PDB file of C-alpha atoms in Angstrom:
ATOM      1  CA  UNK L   1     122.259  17.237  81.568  1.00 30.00           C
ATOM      2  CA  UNK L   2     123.415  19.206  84.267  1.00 33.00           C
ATOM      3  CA  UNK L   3     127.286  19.428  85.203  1.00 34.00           C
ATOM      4  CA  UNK L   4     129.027  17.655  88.243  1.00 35.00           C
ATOM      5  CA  UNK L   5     129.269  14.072  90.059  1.00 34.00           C
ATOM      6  CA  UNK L   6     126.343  12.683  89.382  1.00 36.00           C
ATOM      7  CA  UNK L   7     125.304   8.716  88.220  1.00 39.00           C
ATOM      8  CA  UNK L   8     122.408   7.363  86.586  1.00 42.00           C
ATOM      9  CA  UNK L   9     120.900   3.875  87.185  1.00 44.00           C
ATOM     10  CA  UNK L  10     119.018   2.241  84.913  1.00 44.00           C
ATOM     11  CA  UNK L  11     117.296  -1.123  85.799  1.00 44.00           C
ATOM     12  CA  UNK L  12     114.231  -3.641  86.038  1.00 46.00           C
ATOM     13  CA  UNK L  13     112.794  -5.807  88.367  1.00 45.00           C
ATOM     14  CA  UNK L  14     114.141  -9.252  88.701  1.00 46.00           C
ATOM     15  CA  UNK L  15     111.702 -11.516  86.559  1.00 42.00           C
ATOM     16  CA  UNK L  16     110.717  -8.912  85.036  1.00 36.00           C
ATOM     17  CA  UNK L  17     107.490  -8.174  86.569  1.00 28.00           C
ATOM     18  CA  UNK L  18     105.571  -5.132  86.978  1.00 28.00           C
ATOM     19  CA  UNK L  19     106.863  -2.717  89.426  1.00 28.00           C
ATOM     20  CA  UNK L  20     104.899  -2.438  92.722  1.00 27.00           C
ATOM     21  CA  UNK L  21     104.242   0.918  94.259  1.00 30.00           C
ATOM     22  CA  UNK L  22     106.899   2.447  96.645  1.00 30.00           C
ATOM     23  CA  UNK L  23     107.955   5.715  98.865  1.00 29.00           C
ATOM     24  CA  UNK L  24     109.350   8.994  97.476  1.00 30.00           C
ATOM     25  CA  UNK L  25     113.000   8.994  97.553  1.00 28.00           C
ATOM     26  CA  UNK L  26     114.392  11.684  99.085  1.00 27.00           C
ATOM     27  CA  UNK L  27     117.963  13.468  98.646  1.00 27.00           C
ATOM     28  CA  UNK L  28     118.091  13.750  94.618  1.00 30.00           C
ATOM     29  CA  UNK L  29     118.053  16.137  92.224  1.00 30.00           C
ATOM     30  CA  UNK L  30     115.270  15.007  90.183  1.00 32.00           C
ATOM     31  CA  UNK L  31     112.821  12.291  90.963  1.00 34.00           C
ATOM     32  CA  UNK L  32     110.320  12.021  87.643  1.00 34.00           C
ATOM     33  CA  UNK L  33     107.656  10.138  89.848  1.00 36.00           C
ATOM     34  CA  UNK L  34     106.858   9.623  93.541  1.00 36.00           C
ATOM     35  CA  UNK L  35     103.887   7.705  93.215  1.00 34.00           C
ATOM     36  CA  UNK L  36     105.821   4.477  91.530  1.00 37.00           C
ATOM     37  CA  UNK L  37     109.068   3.082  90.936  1.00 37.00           C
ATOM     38  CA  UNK L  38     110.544   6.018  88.846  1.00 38.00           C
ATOM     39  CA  UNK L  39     112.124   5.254  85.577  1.00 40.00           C
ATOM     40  CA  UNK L  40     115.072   7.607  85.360  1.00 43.00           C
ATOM     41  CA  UNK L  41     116.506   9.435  88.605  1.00 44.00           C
ATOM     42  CA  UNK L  42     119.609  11.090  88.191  1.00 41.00           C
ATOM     43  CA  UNK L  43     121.067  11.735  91.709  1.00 35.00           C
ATOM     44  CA  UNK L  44     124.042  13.699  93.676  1.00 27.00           C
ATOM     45  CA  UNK L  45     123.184  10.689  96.821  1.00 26.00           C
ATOM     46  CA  UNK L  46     123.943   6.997  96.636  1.00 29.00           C
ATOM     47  CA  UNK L  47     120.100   6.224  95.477  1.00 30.00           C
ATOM     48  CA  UNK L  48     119.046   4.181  92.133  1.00 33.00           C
ATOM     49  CA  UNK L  49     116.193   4.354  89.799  1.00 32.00           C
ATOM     50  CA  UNK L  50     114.066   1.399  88.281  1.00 32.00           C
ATOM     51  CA  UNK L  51     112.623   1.138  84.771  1.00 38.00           C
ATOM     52  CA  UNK L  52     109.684  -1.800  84.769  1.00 39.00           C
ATOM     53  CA  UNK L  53     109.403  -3.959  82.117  1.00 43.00           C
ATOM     54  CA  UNK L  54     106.337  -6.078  81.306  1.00 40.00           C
ATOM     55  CA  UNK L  55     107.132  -9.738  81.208  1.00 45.00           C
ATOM     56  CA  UNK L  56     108.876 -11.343  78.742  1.00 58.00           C
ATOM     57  CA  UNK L  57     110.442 -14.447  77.368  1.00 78.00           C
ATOM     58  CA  UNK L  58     113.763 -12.837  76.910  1.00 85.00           C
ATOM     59  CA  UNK L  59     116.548 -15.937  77.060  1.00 87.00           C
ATOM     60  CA  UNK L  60     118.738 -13.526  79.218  1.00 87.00           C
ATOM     61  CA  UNK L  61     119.992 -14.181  82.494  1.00 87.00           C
ATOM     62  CA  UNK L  62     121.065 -10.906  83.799  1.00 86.00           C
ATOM     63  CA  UNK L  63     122.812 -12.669  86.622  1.00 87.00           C
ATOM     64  CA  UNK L  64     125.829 -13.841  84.339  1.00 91.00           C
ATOM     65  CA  UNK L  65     126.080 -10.405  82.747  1.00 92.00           C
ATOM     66  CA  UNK L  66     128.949  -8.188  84.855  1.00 94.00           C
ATOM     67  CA  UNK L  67     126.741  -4.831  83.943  1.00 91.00           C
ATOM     68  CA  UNK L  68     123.819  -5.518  85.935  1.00 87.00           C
ATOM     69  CA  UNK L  69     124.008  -5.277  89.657  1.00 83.00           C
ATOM     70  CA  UNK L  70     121.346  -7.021  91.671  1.00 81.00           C
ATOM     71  CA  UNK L  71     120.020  -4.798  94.433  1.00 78.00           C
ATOM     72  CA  UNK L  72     116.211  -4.148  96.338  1.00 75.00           C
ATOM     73  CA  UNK L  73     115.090  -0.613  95.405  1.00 69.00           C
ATOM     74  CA  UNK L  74     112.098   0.578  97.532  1.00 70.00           C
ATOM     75  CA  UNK L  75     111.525  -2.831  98.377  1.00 74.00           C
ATOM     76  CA  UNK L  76     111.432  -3.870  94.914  1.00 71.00           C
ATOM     77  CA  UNK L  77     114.109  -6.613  93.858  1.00 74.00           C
ATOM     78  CA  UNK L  78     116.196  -5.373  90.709  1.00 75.00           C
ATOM     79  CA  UNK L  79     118.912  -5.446  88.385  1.00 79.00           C
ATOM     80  CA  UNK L  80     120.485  -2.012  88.019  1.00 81.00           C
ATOM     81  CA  UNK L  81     122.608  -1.175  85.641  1.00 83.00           C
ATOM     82  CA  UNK L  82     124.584   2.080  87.286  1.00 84.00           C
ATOM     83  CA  UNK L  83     126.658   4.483  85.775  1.00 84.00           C
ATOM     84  CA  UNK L  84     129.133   6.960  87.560  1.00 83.00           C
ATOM     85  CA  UNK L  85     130.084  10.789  86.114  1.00 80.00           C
ATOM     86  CA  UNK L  86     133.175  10.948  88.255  1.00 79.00           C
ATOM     87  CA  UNK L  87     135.864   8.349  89.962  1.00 81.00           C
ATOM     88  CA  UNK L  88     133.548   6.491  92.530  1.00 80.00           C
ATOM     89  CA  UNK L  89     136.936   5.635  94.413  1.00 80.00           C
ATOM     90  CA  UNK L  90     136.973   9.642  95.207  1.00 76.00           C
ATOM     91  CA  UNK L  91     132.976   9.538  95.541  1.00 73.00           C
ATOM     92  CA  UNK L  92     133.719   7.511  98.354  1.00 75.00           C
ATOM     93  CA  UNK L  93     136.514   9.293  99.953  1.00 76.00           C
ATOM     94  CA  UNK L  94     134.275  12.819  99.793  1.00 74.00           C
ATOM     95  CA  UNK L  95     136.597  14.140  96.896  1.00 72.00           C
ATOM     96  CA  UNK L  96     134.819  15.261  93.636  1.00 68.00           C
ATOM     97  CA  UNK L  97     135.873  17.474  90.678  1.00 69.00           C
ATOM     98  CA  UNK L  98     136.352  21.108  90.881  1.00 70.00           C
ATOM     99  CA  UNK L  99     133.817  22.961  88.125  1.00 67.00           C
ATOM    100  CA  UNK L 100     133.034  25.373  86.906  1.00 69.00           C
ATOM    101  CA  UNK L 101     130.651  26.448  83.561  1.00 70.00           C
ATOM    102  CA  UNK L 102     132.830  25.391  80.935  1.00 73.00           C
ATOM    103  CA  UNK L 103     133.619  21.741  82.798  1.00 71.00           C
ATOM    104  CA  UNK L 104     132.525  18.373  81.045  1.00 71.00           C
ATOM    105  CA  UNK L 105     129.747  16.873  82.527  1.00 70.00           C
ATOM    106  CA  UNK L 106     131.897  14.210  82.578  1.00 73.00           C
ATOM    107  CA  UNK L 107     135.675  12.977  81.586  1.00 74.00           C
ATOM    108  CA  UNK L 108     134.874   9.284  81.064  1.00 77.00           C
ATOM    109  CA  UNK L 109     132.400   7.161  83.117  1.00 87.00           C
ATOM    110  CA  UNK L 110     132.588   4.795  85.966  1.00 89.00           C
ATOM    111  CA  UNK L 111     131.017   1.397  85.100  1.00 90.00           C
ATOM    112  CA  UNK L 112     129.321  -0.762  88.333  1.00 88.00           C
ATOM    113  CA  UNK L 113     130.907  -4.282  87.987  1.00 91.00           C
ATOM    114  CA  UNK L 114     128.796  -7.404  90.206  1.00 87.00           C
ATOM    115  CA  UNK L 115     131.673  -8.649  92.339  1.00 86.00           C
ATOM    116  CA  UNK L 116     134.330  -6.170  90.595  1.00 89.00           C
ATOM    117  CA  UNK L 117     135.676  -2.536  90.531  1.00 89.00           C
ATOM    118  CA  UNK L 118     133.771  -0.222  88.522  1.00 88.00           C
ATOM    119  CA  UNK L 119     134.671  -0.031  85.018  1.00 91.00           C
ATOM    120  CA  UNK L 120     136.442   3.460  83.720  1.00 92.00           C
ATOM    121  CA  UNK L 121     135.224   4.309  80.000  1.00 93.00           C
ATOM    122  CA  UNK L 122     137.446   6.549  78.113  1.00 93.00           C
ATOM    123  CA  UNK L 123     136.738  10.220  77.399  1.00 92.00           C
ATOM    124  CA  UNK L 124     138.880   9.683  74.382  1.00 94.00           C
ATOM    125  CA  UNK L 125     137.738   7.683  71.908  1.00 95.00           C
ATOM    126  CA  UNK L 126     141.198   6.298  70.606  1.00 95.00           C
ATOM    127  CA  UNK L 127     141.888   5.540  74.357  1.00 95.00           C
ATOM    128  CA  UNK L 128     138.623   3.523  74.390  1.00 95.00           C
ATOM    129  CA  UNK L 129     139.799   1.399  71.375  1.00 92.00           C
ATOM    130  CA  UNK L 130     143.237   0.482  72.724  1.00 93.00           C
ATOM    131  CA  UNK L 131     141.954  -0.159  76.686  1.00 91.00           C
ATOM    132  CA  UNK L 132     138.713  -1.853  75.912  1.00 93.00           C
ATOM    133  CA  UNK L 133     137.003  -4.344  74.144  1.00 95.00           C
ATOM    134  CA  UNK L 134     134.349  -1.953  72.679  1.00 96.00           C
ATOM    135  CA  UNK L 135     133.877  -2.617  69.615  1.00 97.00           C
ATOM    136  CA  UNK L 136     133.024   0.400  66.369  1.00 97.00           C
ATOM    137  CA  UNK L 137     129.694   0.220  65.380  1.00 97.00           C
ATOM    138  CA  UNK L 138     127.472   2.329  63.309  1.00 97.00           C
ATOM    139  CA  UNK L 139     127.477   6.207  63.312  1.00 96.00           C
ATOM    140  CA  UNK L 140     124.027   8.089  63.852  1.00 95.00           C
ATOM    141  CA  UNK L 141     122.835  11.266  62.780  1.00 94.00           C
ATOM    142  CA  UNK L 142     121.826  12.942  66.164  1.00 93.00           C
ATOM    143  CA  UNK L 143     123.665  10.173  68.185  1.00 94.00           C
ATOM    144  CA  UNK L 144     126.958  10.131  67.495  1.00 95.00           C
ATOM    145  CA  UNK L 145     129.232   7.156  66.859  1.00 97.00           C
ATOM    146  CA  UNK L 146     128.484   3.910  68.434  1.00 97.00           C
ATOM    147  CA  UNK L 147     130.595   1.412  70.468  1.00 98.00           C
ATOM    148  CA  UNK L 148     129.603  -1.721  72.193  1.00 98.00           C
ATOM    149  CA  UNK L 149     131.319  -4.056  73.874  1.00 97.00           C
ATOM    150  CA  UNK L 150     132.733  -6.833  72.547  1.00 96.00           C
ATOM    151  CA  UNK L 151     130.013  -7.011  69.792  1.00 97.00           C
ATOM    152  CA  UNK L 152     130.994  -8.672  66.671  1.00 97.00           C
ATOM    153  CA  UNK L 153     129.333 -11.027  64.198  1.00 96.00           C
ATOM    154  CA  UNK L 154     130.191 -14.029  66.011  1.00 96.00           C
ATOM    155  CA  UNK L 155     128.626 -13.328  69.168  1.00 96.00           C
ATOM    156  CA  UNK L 156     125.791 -14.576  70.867  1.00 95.00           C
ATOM    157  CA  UNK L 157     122.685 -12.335  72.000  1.00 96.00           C
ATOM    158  CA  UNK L 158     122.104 -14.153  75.586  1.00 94.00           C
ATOM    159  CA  UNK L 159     125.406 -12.397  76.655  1.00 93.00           C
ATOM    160  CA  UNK L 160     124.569  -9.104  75.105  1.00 95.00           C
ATOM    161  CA  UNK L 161     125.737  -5.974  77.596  1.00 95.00           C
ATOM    162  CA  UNK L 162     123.428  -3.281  77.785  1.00 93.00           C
ATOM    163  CA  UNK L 163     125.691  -0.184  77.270  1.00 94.00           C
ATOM    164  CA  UNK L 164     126.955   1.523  74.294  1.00 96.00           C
ATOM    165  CA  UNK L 165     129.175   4.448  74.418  1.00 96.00           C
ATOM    166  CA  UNK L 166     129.045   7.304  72.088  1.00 96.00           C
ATOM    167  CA  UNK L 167     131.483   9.438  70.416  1.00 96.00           C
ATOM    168  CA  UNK L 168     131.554  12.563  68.638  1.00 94.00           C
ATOM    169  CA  UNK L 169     133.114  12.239  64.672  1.00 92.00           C
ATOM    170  CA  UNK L 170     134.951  15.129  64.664  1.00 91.00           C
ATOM    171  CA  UNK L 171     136.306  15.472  67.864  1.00 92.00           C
ATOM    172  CA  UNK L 172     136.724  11.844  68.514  1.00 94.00           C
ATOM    173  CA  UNK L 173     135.560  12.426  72.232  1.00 93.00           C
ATOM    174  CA  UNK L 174     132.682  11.256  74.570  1.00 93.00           C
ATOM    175  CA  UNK L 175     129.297  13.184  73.994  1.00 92.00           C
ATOM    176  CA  UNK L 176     127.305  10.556  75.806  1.00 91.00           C
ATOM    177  CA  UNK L 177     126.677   6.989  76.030  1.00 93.00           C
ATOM    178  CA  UNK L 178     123.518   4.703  76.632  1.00 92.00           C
ATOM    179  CA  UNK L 179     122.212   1.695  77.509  1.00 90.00           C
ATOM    180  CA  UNK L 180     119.526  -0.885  75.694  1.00 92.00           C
ATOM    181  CA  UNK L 181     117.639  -4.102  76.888  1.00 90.00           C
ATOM    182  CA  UNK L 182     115.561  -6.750  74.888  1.00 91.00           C
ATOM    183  CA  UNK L 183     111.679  -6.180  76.044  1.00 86.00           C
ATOM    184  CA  UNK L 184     109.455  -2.935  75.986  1.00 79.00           C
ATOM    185  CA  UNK L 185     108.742  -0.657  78.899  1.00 70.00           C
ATOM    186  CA  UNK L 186     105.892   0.374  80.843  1.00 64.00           C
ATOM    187  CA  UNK L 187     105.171   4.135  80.016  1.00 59.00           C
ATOM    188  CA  UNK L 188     102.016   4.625  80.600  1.00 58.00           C
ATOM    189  CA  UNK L 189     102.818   6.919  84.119  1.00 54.00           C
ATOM    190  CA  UNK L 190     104.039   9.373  82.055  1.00 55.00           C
ATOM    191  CA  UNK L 191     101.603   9.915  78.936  1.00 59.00           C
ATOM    192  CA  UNK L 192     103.060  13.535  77.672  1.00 63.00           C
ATOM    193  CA  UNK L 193     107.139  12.982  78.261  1.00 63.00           C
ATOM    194  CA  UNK L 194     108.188   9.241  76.536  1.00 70.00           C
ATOM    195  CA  UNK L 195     111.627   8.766  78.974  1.00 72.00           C
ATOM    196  CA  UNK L 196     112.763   5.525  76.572  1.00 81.00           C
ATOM    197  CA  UNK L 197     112.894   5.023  72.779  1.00 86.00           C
ATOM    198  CA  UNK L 198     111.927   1.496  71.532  1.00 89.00           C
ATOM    199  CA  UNK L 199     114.244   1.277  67.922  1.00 92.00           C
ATOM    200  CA  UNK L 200     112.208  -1.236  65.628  1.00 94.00           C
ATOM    201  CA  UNK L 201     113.940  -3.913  64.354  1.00 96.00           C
ATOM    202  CA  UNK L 202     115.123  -2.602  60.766  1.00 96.00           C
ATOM    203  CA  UNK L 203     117.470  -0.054  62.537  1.00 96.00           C
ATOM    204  CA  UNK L 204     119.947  -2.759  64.127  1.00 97.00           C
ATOM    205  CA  UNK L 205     122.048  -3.147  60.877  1.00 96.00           C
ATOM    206  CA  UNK L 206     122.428   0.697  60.576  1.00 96.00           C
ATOM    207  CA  UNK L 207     123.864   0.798  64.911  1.00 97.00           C
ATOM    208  CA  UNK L 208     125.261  -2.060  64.954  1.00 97.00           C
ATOM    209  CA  UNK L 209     126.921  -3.373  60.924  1.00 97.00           C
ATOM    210  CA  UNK L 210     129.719  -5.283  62.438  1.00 97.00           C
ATOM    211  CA  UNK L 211     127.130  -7.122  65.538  1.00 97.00           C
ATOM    212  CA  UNK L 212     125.479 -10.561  64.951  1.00 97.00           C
ATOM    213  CA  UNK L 213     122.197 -11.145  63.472  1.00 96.00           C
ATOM    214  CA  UNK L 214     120.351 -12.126  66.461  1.00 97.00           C
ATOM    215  CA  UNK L 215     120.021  -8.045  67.161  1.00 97.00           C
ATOM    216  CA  UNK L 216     117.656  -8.092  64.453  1.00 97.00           C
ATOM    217  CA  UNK L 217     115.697 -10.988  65.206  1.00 96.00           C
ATOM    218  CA  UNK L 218     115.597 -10.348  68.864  1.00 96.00           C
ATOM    219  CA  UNK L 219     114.357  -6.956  68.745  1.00 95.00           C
ATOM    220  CA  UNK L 220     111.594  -7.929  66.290  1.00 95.00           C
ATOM    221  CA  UNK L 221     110.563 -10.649  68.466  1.00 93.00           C
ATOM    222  CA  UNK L 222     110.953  -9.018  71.943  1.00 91.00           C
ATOM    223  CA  UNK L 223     111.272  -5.171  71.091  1.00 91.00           C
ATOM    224  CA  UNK L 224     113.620  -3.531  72.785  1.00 91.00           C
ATOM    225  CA  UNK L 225     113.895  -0.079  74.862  1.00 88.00           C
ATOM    226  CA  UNK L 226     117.026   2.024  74.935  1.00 89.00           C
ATOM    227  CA  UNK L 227     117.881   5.478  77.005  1.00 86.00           C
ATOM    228  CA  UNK L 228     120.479   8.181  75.981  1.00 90.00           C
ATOM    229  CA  UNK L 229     122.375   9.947  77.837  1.00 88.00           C
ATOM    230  CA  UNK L 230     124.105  13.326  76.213  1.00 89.00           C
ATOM    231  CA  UNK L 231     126.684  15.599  77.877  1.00 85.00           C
ATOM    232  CA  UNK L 232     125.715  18.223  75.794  1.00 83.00           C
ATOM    233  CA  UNK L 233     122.424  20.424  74.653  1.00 84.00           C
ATOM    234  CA  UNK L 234     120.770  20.174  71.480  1.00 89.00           C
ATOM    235  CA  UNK L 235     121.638  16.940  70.640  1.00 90.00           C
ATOM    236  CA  UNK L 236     119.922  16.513  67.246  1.00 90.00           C
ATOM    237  CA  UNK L 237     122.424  18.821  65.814  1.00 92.00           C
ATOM    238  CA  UNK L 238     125.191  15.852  66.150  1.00 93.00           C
ATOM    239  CA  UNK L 239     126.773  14.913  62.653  1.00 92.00           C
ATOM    240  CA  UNK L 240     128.653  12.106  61.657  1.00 93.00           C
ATOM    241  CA  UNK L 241     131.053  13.566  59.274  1.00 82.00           C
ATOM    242  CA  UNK L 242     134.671  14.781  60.142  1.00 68.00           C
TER     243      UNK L 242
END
C-alpha cells in the first residue's frame, strides 16, 4: 500500500441490499470501479467506499455496534466502517506527517467511532494490550498475529466488531490490520481481481482459539467476507515464529 495519510472505508448498504448504480467519485487515488458502488477506494480526500452484500438474515444490528458509521454514499444509504493512517484531529487542521521512503505507512490507526472520537490503535503491540481491550487471538502464516476486540469465549456474536488488528511475531509491531462481516459479497464486477476473501467456517478456531463458538457456526451458516490491509509488500512471506 502506498505511504502517507490516507484511510480506507469499508462498508454495506443499510439492509443489506444490492448496491444501486452511482457517479464516479472524483479526488482519490484509486477508484477500482466507476460504473457501481466501488468496493475498496483508498483515498487522500474525505470520500468513502461501499462493499454490497447480498441479503441476509444476519441477527446483527450494525446500529448498536460503535465501528460502523451510518452515512449516504452516492446516494446509497450505508454503514461504513472507516479507518484513518494518520491523527484525523491533524487531518482536520491541514497538518499531516512528514515522509519520506523509509516512513511507515502508518504509526497506529485512527478508528471512526458513531457519536465518539476516533479510536487510536497502537503501533506497538504491547501498547495495544495494556490501552485496549483487544484481545490475542490466533497467529497466521502470511497474516500475522491476530487481535480482536474484546473477543473471548463468553461473548456473544450479535455484538461482534468487525476489525482485527495484526501484528508482526518478531517485531511485535503493526504490519496491518483488517476487518470481517457475517454474509458474502457481491464480486461479480470484478471477475479477474477477487478484492475480499470469504474464510470457510473450519478456519475460525485456528484465528480466533480464545473467541466463542458462534464464529464457527455463524460463518457456516451466513459465510463471511473479510479484507486485509498490509503496510508492507510481499505479504505471504509473514511468519509467526520469533
Amino acid at each position: 500500500w502506498p505511504r502517507g495519510n490516507l484511510r480506507v472505508a469499508l462498508g454495506r448498504p443499510k439492509g443489506g441490499v444490492e448496491a444501486a448504480q452511482g457517479q464516479p467519485l472524483h479526488g482519490g487515488l484509486w477508484q477500482l470501479s466507476g460504473r457501481v458502488l466501488p468496493r475498496v477506494v483508498v483515498f487522500s480526500l474525505p470520500q468513502h467506499s461501499v462493499a454490497d452484500l447480498k441479503k441476509t438474515k444476519v441477527p446483527q444490528d450494525f446500529s448498536t455496534i460503535p465501528d460502523w458509521t451510518r452515512q449516504t454514499v452516492l446516494g446509497v444509504d450505508v454503514y461504513s466502517a472507516i479507518a484513518y493512517f494518520s491523527d484525523p484531529s491533524l487531518l482536520a487542521l491541514g497538518q499531516g506527517r512528514n515522509l519520506t521512503a523509509d516512513t511507515n505507512t502508518a504509526e497506529g490507526i485512527w478508528i471512526e467511532q458513531a457519536g465518539a472520537a476516533p479510536a487510536r490503535i497502537a503501533f506497538e503491540e504491547e501498547e495495544l494490550a495494556a490501552t485496549t481491550n483487544y484481545t490475542k487471538q490466533g497467529c497466521l502464516f502470511g497474516q500475522g498475529q491476530h487481535y480482536f476486540y474484546n473477543l473471548t469465549k463468553e461473548s456473544g456474536c450479535e455484538e461482534r466488531r468487525p476489525y482485527y488488528m495484526l501484528y508482526e511475531a518478531k517485531t511485535k509491531q503493526m504490519l496491518g490490520f483488517g476487518v470481517i462481516i457475517f454474509g458474502k459479497t457481491s464480486q461479480r464486477c470484478f471477475p479477474h481481481r477477487k478484492w475480499f476473501i470469504n474464510p470457510p467456517s473450519f478456519v475460525a478456531p485456528l484465528v480466533t482459539p480464545n473467541g466463542p463458538a458462534c464464529t464457527q457456526k455463524w460463518m457456516h451458516d451466513y459465510g463471511s467476507t473479510s479484507l486485509h490491509v498490509f503496510f508492507r509488500p510481499k505479504p505471504w512471506n509473514i511468519r509467526c515464529r520469533t
